[in-house]
Amino acid sequence: MRPPAPAVLGLLLLTLLSPGEATKKPTPCKRCRELVDKFNQQRRTFGGGNTAWEEKTLSKYEFSEVRLLEIMEGLCGPSDFECNQLLEEHEGLLETWWLKKKYPDLFEWFCVKTLKVCCAPGTYGPDCLACQGGSERPCSGNGHCSGDGSRQGDGSCQCHPGYRGPLCADCMDACDESCKTCTGPTNRDCGQCEVGWAREDDACVDVDECTAEPAPCEEQQYCENLNGSFVCQECDSTCVGCTGEGPGQCKECLPGYSKESGQCADIDECSLAERPCLRRNENCYNTPGSFVCVCPRASGGRGHLCADGAGGGR
């Protein structure tokens, strides 16, 4: 069916190539796949300009021997030696596939099952064995199976960057901080959650230890949640119990302090209408949370004006 001229021309051009170029031959599987891809592409490139004619005759023409001949003629360029050689060797098989119409997938029938130069995806080697990790998801989806889809290779895994192990299931330094083990870089790729993290909606999320009962911190402390952990911080010195940092987070105020604008502030006892220092001429001095009463020194040799010498506060 095919004229020999293109193949002869292709062979002549091949002999003109340098030795290095001539030795770079594609694998049998690659050659077969390329031929099938060209065949399928040619099948899709047909049509007429008359819509009525197309509706009546195109479906018959599409699967006719005439159409097959047109496809064959357009498959290989005159200088494509590899394509022409493969086509001339197996033209009869392509005709068989075309006429029987029992095998919808040309690649599977022609390259995998008939010529046996390729394997189905996820398999490798002369016997098309399953790749490491299984043919459905070779190398855990994190690597390439050696010889995948061909009759070559050994089925071992060549891991993508960030993964390691015979099945590429172990992360190197790519795990999210929430993961103890992982198959990818996010918190949804954890095989096991780290301590302080828990699985929720198929992801490892931080456990808020501060909401636990009983509370993890002492009465004069507040809990601050961290990623994967928590820390207990001391309450402000004005607080009796607190929910956070500063005088504005006090549950109650210490004696000597009162709430002002939402914060525990010192009470100036010395400015109260009812003075806290009771002895005559005592001086009142405010202190944080308290006050002191001090008798002045005697002057003019008249002795102390505070009979007991000094006063006191809280």
Tab-separated table of C-alpha atoms in Angstrom:
chain	number	residue	atom	x	y	z
A	1	MET	CA	0.000	0.000	0.000
A	2	ARG	CA	2.879	2.385	0.821
A	3	PRO	CA	5.420	3.570	-1.770
A	4	PRO	CA	9.009	2.864	-0.704
A	5	ALA	CA	10.377	6.258	-1.710
A	6	PRO	CA	9.778	8.099	1.639
A	7	ALA	CA	11.424	5.345	3.651
A	8	VAL	CA	14.432	5.246	1.313
A	9	LEU	CA	14.776	9.010	1.520
A	10	GLY	CA	14.518	8.867	5.288
A	11	LEU	CA	17.208	6.193	5.460
A	12	LEU	CA	19.486	8.299	3.249
A	13	LEU	CA	19.060	11.330	5.518
A	14	LEU	CA	19.735	9.206	8.574
A	15	THR	CA	23.114	8.116	7.188
A	16	LEU	CA	24.116	11.780	6.823
A	17	LEU	CA	23.653	12.456	10.528
A	18	SER	CA	26.611	12.502	12.881
A	19	PRO	CA	27.278	9.287	14.855
A	20	GLY	CA	26.009	10.929	18.082
A	21	GLU	CA	22.730	11.994	16.483
A	22	ALA	CA	22.179	8.640	14.789
A	23	THR	CA	22.463	6.745	18.065
A	24	LYS	CA	19.757	8.788	19.797
A	25	LYS	CA	16.906	6.547	18.790
A	26	PRO	CA	13.539	6.682	20.567
A	27	THR	CA	12.421	3.617	22.482
A	28	PRO	CA	10.041	1.192	20.717
A	29	CYS	CA	7.258	2.273	23.049
A	30	LYS	CA	7.802	5.948	22.289
A	31	ARG	CA	7.825	5.250	18.559
A	32	CYS	CA	4.576	3.309	18.825
A	33	ARG	CA	2.888	5.966	20.949
A	34	GLU	CA	3.920	8.722	18.543
A	35	LEU	CA	2.488	6.782	15.606
A	36	VAL	CA	-0.800	6.219	17.435
A	37	ASP	CA	-0.970	9.916	18.407
A	38	LYS	CA	-0.483	10.925	14.766
A	39	PHE	CA	-3.090	8.386	13.647
A	40	ASN	CA	-5.678	9.728	16.122
A	41	GLN	CA	-4.889	13.301	15.143
A	42	GLN	CA	-5.400	12.499	11.445
A	43	ARG	CA	-8.738	10.857	12.255
A	44	ARG	CA	-9.996	14.098	13.764
A	45	THR	CA	-8.985	16.298	10.826
A	46	PHE	CA	-11.612	15.700	8.187
A	47	GLY	CA	-14.852	17.258	7.066
A	48	GLY	CA	-16.648	18.840	4.148
A	49	GLY	CA	-18.179	22.170	3.424
A	50	ASN	CA	-21.689	20.962	2.675
A	51	THR	CA	-23.663	20.374	5.858
A	52	ALA	CA	-26.422	18.344	4.155
A	53	TRP	CA	-23.835	16.125	2.496
A	54	GLU	CA	-22.047	15.639	5.805
A	55	GLU	CA	-25.225	14.527	7.577
A	56	LYS	CA	-25.963	11.899	4.902
A	57	THR	CA	-22.538	10.572	4.002
A	58	LEU	CA	-19.941	11.688	6.552
A	59	SER	CA	-20.638	8.931	9.091
A	60	LYS	CA	-20.036	6.278	6.409
A	61	TYR	CA	-16.986	8.044	5.048
A	62	GLU	CA	-15.514	8.478	8.528
A	63	PHE	CA	-15.036	4.713	8.965
A	64	SER	CA	-14.471	3.747	5.320
A	65	GLU	CA	-11.388	2.205	3.733
A	66	VAL	CA	-10.997	5.385	1.706
A	67	ARG	CA	-10.704	7.341	4.922
A	68	LEU	CA	-8.138	4.834	6.245
A	69	LEU	CA	-5.996	5.315	3.160
A	70	GLU	CA	-6.122	9.088	3.594
A	71	ILE	CA	-5.022	8.734	7.212
A	72	MET	CA	-2.161	6.420	6.277
A	73	GLU	CA	-0.950	8.805	3.585
A	74	GLY	CA	-0.764	11.693	6.043
A	75	LEU	CA	0.849	9.909	8.978
A	76	CYS	CA	4.583	10.232	8.302
A	77	GLY	CA	6.627	12.976	6.728
A	78	PRO	CA	9.057	12.019	3.921
A	79	SER	CA	12.094	12.429	6.198
A	80	ASP	CA	10.594	10.699	9.262
A	81	PHE	CA	12.429	7.401	8.921
A	82	GLU	CA	11.302	5.931	12.258
A	83	CYS	CA	7.628	6.641	11.548
A	84	ASN	CA	7.782	5.302	7.988
A	85	GLN	CA	9.598	2.147	9.050
A	86	LEU	CA	7.077	1.373	11.802
A	87	LEU	CA	4.136	2.071	9.498
A	88	GLU	CA	5.460	-0.186	6.721
A	89	GLU	CA	6.109	-3.012	9.211
A	90	HIS	CA	2.671	-2.906	10.804
A	91	GLU	CA	0.341	-1.345	8.249
A	92	GLY	CA	-1.685	-4.564	8.112
A	93	LEU	CA	-2.333	-4.439	11.875
A	94	LEU	CA	-3.682	-0.912	11.621
A	95	GLU	CA	-6.011	-2.060	8.835
A	96	THR	CA	-7.194	-4.939	11.036
A	97	TRP	CA	-7.942	-2.588	13.912
A	98	TRP	CA	-9.767	-0.177	11.607
A	99	LEU	CA	-11.965	-2.782	9.930
A	100	LYS	CA	-12.881	-4.890	12.972
A	101	LYS	CA	-13.823	-1.939	15.189
A	102	LYS	CA	-13.761	-4.188	18.254
A	103	TYR	CA	-11.026	-2.352	20.100
A	104	PRO	CA	-11.811	1.304	20.824
A	105	ASP	CA	-8.390	2.180	22.284
A	106	LEU	CA	-5.803	1.961	19.511
A	107	PHE	CA	-2.825	2.487	21.823
A	108	GLU	CA	-3.836	-0.300	24.202
A	109	TRP	CA	-4.579	-2.760	21.373
A	110	PHE	CA	-1.694	-1.866	19.072
A	111	CYS	CA	1.207	-0.906	21.396
A	112	VAL	CA	0.385	-2.795	24.601
A	113	LYS	CA	-1.455	-5.987	23.646
A	114	THR	CA	-0.380	-6.655	20.035
A	115	LEU	CA	3.160	-5.332	19.506
A	116	LYS	CA	3.884	-5.557	23.246
A	117	VAL	CA	6.313	-2.660	23.206
A	118	CYS	CA	4.441	-0.635	25.851
A	119	CYS	CA	2.703	-1.317	29.160
A	120	ALA	CA	-0.423	0.132	30.667
A	121	PRO	CA	0.156	3.163	32.924
A	122	GLY	CA	1.437	2.174	36.367
A	123	THR	CA	3.215	-0.961	35.107
A	124	TYR	CA	6.713	-1.614	33.751
A	125	GLY	CA	9.163	-4.154	32.352
A	126	PRO	CA	8.867	-7.129	29.964
A	127	ASP	CA	5.921	-8.577	31.910
A	128	CYS	CA	4.203	-5.245	32.706
A	129	LEU	CA	4.416	-5.699	36.469
A	130	ALA	CA	2.862	-3.167	38.829
A	131	CYS	CA	5.107	-0.283	39.818
A	132	GLN	CA	6.227	0.135	43.425
A	133	GLY	CA	3.218	1.288	45.411
A	134	GLY	CA	0.733	-0.274	42.988
A	135	SER	CA	-0.390	0.570	39.475
A	136	GLU	CA	-3.253	2.809	40.640
A	137	ARG	CA	-0.951	5.256	42.479
A	138	PRO	CA	2.697	4.426	41.847
A	139	CYS	CA	5.252	5.782	44.303
A	140	SER	CA	2.457	7.154	46.530
A	141	GLY	CA	1.835	9.816	43.891
A	142	ASN	CA	5.086	11.523	44.998
A	143	GLY	CA	7.520	10.128	42.461
A	144	HIS	CA	8.093	8.533	39.048
A	145	CYS	CA	8.161	4.782	38.497
A	146	SER	CA	11.197	3.666	36.497
A	147	GLY	CA	9.899	2.290	33.189
A	148	ASP	CA	6.299	3.364	33.853
A	149	GLY	CA	4.203	2.532	30.792
A	150	SER	CA	7.037	0.791	28.950
A	151	ARG	CA	8.652	-2.627	28.725
A	152	GLN	CA	11.741	-1.162	30.330
A	153	GLY	CA	12.906	-0.039	33.794
A	154	ASP	CA	12.876	-1.842	37.119
A	155	GLY	CA	9.761	-0.318	38.693
A	156	SER	CA	11.706	1.503	41.402
A	157	CYS	CA	10.600	4.938	42.560
A	158	GLN	CA	12.410	8.135	41.707
A	159	CYS	CA	10.983	10.544	44.286
A	160	HIS	CA	9.948	14.121	43.602
A	161	PRO	CA	11.801	16.837	45.582
A	162	GLY	CA	10.850	16.764	49.256
A	163	TYR	CA	10.062	13.036	49.426
A	164	ARG	CA	12.087	9.932	50.136
A	165	GLY	CA	11.792	6.229	50.887
A	166	PRO	CA	11.225	3.215	48.619
A	167	LEU	CA	7.619	4.336	48.014
A	168	CYS	CA	8.287	8.101	48.261
A	169	ALA	CA	5.911	8.156	51.246
A	170	ASP	CA	8.269	9.943	53.645
A	171	CYS	CA	8.757	13.692	53.674
A	172	MET	CA	12.283	15.040	53.967
A	173	ASP	CA	11.842	18.541	55.405
A	174	ALA	CA	8.583	19.390	53.707
A	175	CYS	CA	6.067	18.409	56.396
A	176	ASP	CA	3.773	20.998	57.897
A	177	GLU	CA	4.496	21.668	61.585
A	178	SER	CA	1.241	19.881	62.473
A	179	CYS	CA	2.464	16.565	60.991
A	180	LYS	CA	4.470	13.806	62.607
A	181	THR	CA	4.523	11.991	59.246
A	182	CYS	CA	3.254	13.236	55.898
A	183	THR	CA	2.853	12.647	52.195
A	184	GLY	CA	2.894	16.330	51.248
A	185	PRO	CA	3.597	19.861	52.489
A	186	THR	CA	0.202	20.890	53.951
A	187	ASN	CA	-1.691	20.020	57.132
A	188	ARG	CA	-4.038	17.909	55.006
A	189	ASP	CA	-1.155	15.636	53.982
A	190	CYS	CA	-0.362	14.402	57.493
A	191	GLY	CA	-0.139	10.675	58.028
A	192	GLN	CA	-0.116	11.286	61.780
A	193	CYS	CA	-0.616	14.499	63.760
A	194	GLU	CA	2.075	15.915	66.034
A	195	VAL	CA	1.478	16.182	69.781
A	196	GLY	CA	-0.675	19.242	70.411
A	197	TRP	CA	-2.538	18.824	67.133
A	198	ALA	CA	-5.656	16.788	66.352
A	199	ARG	CA	-7.311	15.584	63.142
A	200	GLU	CA	-10.367	17.590	62.166
A	201	ASP	CA	-12.045	17.601	58.746
A	202	ASP	CA	-9.173	15.561	57.245
A	203	ALA	CA	-6.557	18.053	58.489
A	204	CYS	CA	-4.354	18.365	61.574
A	205	VAL	CA	-5.423	21.473	63.511
A	206	ASP	CA	-4.028	23.034	66.677
A	207	VAL	CA	-5.543	21.909	69.999
A	208	ASP	CA	-6.464	24.933	72.158
A	209	GLU	CA	-5.354	23.647	75.562
A	210	CYS	CA	-6.528	26.886	77.177
A	211	THR	CA	-10.176	25.845	76.772
A	212	ALA	CA	-9.646	22.577	78.650
A	213	GLU	CA	-11.414	21.782	81.906
A	214	PRO	CA	-9.951	22.022	84.438
A	215	ALA	CA	-7.893	25.033	83.376
A	216	PRO	CA	-4.244	24.158	82.843
A	217	CYS	CA	-2.841	27.229	84.666
A	218	GLU	CA	-2.795	28.433	88.309
A	219	GLU	CA	-5.320	30.905	89.714
A	220	GLN	CA	-2.980	33.904	89.357
A	221	GLN	CA	-2.019	32.966	85.811
A	222	TYR	CA	-3.629	33.147	82.418
A	223	CYS	CA	-3.245	30.619	79.579
A	224	GLU	CA	-1.798	31.661	76.209
A	225	ASN	CA	-2.351	29.171	73.375
A	226	LEU	CA	0.545	28.415	71.011
A	227	ASN	CA	0.760	26.266	67.887
A	228	GLY	CA	0.872	22.744	69.261
A	229	SER	CA	1.282	23.881	72.869
A	230	PHE	CA	0.454	26.552	75.479
A	231	VAL	CA	2.173	28.676	78.124
A	232	CYS	CA	1.022	30.026	81.524
A	233	GLN	CA	1.699	33.733	82.117
A	234	GLU	CA	1.470	35.664	85.393
A	235	CYS	CA	-1.519	37.966	85.881
A	236	ASP	CA	-1.005	41.699	86.346
A	237	SER	CA	-0.104	42.693	89.897
A	238	THR	CA	-3.453	44.499	90.259
A	239	CYS	CA	-5.554	41.373	89.561
A	240	VAL	CA	-7.261	38.671	91.553
A	241	GLY	CA	-7.428	36.163	88.708
A	242	CYS	CA	-7.326	37.205	85.071
A	243	THR	CA	-8.167	36.177	81.514
A	244	GLY	CA	-5.208	37.793	79.793
A	245	GLU	CA	-2.348	40.247	79.917
A	246	GLY	CA	-2.561	43.619	81.685
A	247	PRO	CA	-4.822	45.344	84.240
A	248	GLY	CA	-7.695	45.382	81.766
A	249	GLN	CA	-8.012	41.574	81.889
A	250	CYS	CA	-8.524	41.211	85.647
A	251	LYS	CA	-11.429	39.135	86.886
A	252	GLU	CA	-11.390	41.156	90.133
A	253	CYS	CA	-9.150	43.869	91.545
A	254	LEU	CA	-6.859	43.511	94.541
A	255	PRO	CA	-7.803	45.514	97.670
A	256	GLY	CA	-6.572	49.070	97.129
A	257	TYR	CA	-7.541	48.993	93.424
A	258	SER	CA	-10.826	49.590	91.651
A	259	LYS	CA	-12.136	49.360	88.094
A	260	GLU	CA	-11.739	52.571	86.111
A	261	SER	CA	-12.491	52.534	82.387
A	262	GLY	CA	-12.350	48.744	82.485
A	263	GLN	CA	-8.958	48.525	84.190
A	264	CYS	CA	-7.855	47.985	87.777
A	265	ALA	CA	-6.368	51.307	88.928
A	266	ASP	CA	-4.855	52.345	92.251
A	267	ILE	CA	-7.173	54.018	94.759
A	268	ASP	CA	-5.658	57.233	96.170
A	269	GLU	CA	-6.843	56.816	99.751
A	270	CYS	CA	-5.196	60.094	100.743
A	271	SER	CA	-7.567	62.087	98.507
A	272	LEU	CA	-10.729	60.549	99.917
A	273	ALA	CA	-13.204	62.773	101.755
A	274	GLU	CA	-12.821	60.635	104.845
A	275	ARG	CA	-9.098	60.870	105.505
A	276	PRO	CA	-7.487	57.584	106.451
A	277	CYS	CA	-4.858	59.108	108.818
A	278	LEU	CA	-6.557	59.819	112.147
A	279	ARG	CA	-3.882	61.434	114.362
A	280	ARG	CA	-3.564	65.190	114.425
A	281	ASN	CA	-1.145	66.577	111.870
A	282	GLU	CA	-0.340	63.179	110.368
A	283	ASN	CA	0.749	63.211	106.740
A	284	CYS	CA	-0.864	60.699	104.308
A	285	TYR	CA	1.224	59.227	101.509
A	286	ASN	CA	-0.385	57.119	98.797
A	287	THR	CA	1.352	53.891	97.716
A	288	PRO	CA	0.371	51.347	95.026
A	289	GLY	CA	-2.646	49.578	96.460
A	290	SER	CA	-2.306	51.204	99.891
A	291	PHE	CA	-1.165	54.307	101.849
A	292	VAL	CA	1.059	55.292	104.815
A	293	CYS	CA	0.524	57.802	107.594
A	294	VAL	CA	3.640	59.627	108.888
A	295	CYS	CA	3.932	62.040	111.803
A	296	PRO	CA	6.006	65.143	111.058
A	297	ARG	CA	9.149	65.871	113.114
A	298	ALA	CA	8.686	68.194	116.142
A	299	SER	CA	9.752	71.781	115.613
A	300	GLY	CA	10.651	74.581	118.038
A	301	GLY	CA	11.329	72.155	120.854
A	302	ARG	CA	7.679	71.626	121.503
A	303	GLY	CA	7.826	67.867	121.035
A	304	HIS	CA	5.806	65.568	118.865
A	305	LEU	CA	2.437	66.625	117.652
A	306	CYS	CA	1.617	62.891	117.089
A	307	ALA	CA	1.371	61.480	120.573
A	308	ASP	CA	2.420	57.953	119.563
A	309	GLY	CA	5.207	59.124	117.254
A	310	ALA	CA	3.948	57.588	113.953
A	311	GLY	CA	0.887	56.352	112.171
A	312	GLY	CA	0.407	53.512	109.663
A	313	GLY	CA	-1.562	52.319	106.697
A	314	ARG	CA	-2.420	48.969	105.182
